[in-house]
XYZ file of C-alpha atoms in Angstrom:
80
model
C -121.169 -295.680 -122.395
C -123.913 -293.141 -122.277
C -125.489 -294.233 -125.762
C -125.494 -296.897 -128.150
C -124.932 -296.679 -131.814
C -124.140 -299.791 -134.819
C -121.355 -299.150 -135.536
C -120.671 -299.816 -139.243
C -117.024 -300.302 -139.006
C -116.202 -303.962 -140.885
C -113.149 -304.265 -137.784
C -109.483 -305.272 -137.659
C -109.983 -308.978 -139.591
C -106.092 -309.628 -139.486
C -106.294 -309.284 -135.628
C -109.827 -310.615 -135.215
C -110.698 -306.956 -133.847
C -114.404 -305.816 -134.513
C -117.288 -303.263 -133.149
C -119.528 -304.685 -130.531
C -121.977 -302.839 -128.162
C -121.723 -302.263 -125.064
C -123.726 -302.002 -122.473
C -124.594 -298.326 -120.822
C -122.602 -297.443 -118.155
C -120.429 -299.427 -119.088
C -116.022 -298.049 -118.515
C -114.619 -299.454 -120.718
C -110.551 -298.620 -120.297
C -108.792 -298.433 -123.200
C -105.239 -298.002 -121.183
C -102.825 -297.079 -118.751
C -100.038 -294.344 -119.254
C -99.129 -290.851 -119.379
C -101.801 -287.999 -120.633
C -100.785 -286.008 -123.244
C -100.931 -282.569 -124.795
C -100.129 -281.882 -128.484
C -101.357 -279.088 -130.771
C -100.062 -279.269 -134.883
C -101.371 -276.332 -136.506
C -104.624 -276.019 -136.156
C -105.509 -278.990 -134.297
C -105.179 -279.991 -130.531
C -104.566 -283.534 -129.799
C -104.893 -285.753 -126.871
C -103.463 -289.024 -125.891
C -102.304 -291.353 -123.789
C -98.594 -292.284 -123.868
C -97.487 -296.167 -122.037
C -95.026 -296.217 -119.669
C -93.941 -298.929 -120.372
C -92.025 -297.549 -123.083
C -93.978 -299.533 -126.378
C -94.256 -298.037 -129.049
C -97.585 -299.306 -130.712
C -101.324 -299.904 -130.028
C -101.027 -297.537 -126.703
C -104.185 -297.899 -126.458
C -106.518 -301.262 -126.554
C -107.068 -302.071 -129.248
C -109.578 -304.651 -128.364
C -111.638 -302.075 -126.584
C -110.995 -299.563 -128.819
C -113.310 -301.475 -131.238
C -115.733 -302.410 -128.281
C -116.233 -297.669 -127.517
C -115.681 -297.455 -131.789
C -118.449 -294.841 -132.706
C -120.821 -294.804 -129.617
C -121.524 -292.395 -127.697
C -118.518 -292.256 -124.352
C -117.810 -289.691 -121.880
C -113.878 -290.063 -121.951
C -112.124 -288.757 -118.798
C -108.780 -289.337 -117.513
C -108.396 -291.433 -114.284
C -104.689 -290.929 -111.830
C -104.503 -294.316 -110.658
C -101.708 -296.276 -108.268
């Protein structure tokens, strides 16, 4: 995390996830899987598809709320 900001998002009330302010320099691991790239019309998407076949929560929702509205550096790292 590069620079903290206050999130105005109310969170996911049903699941009990709320934005949190991380520490500068904190590494927030959003998930593990295979990186994918997709282009649709004039938009480009990049994401991470889990290798375990799950259909939901491809990224960790609690960690996403921790990173919500923050200035971050996003990178992908090969593991294994």
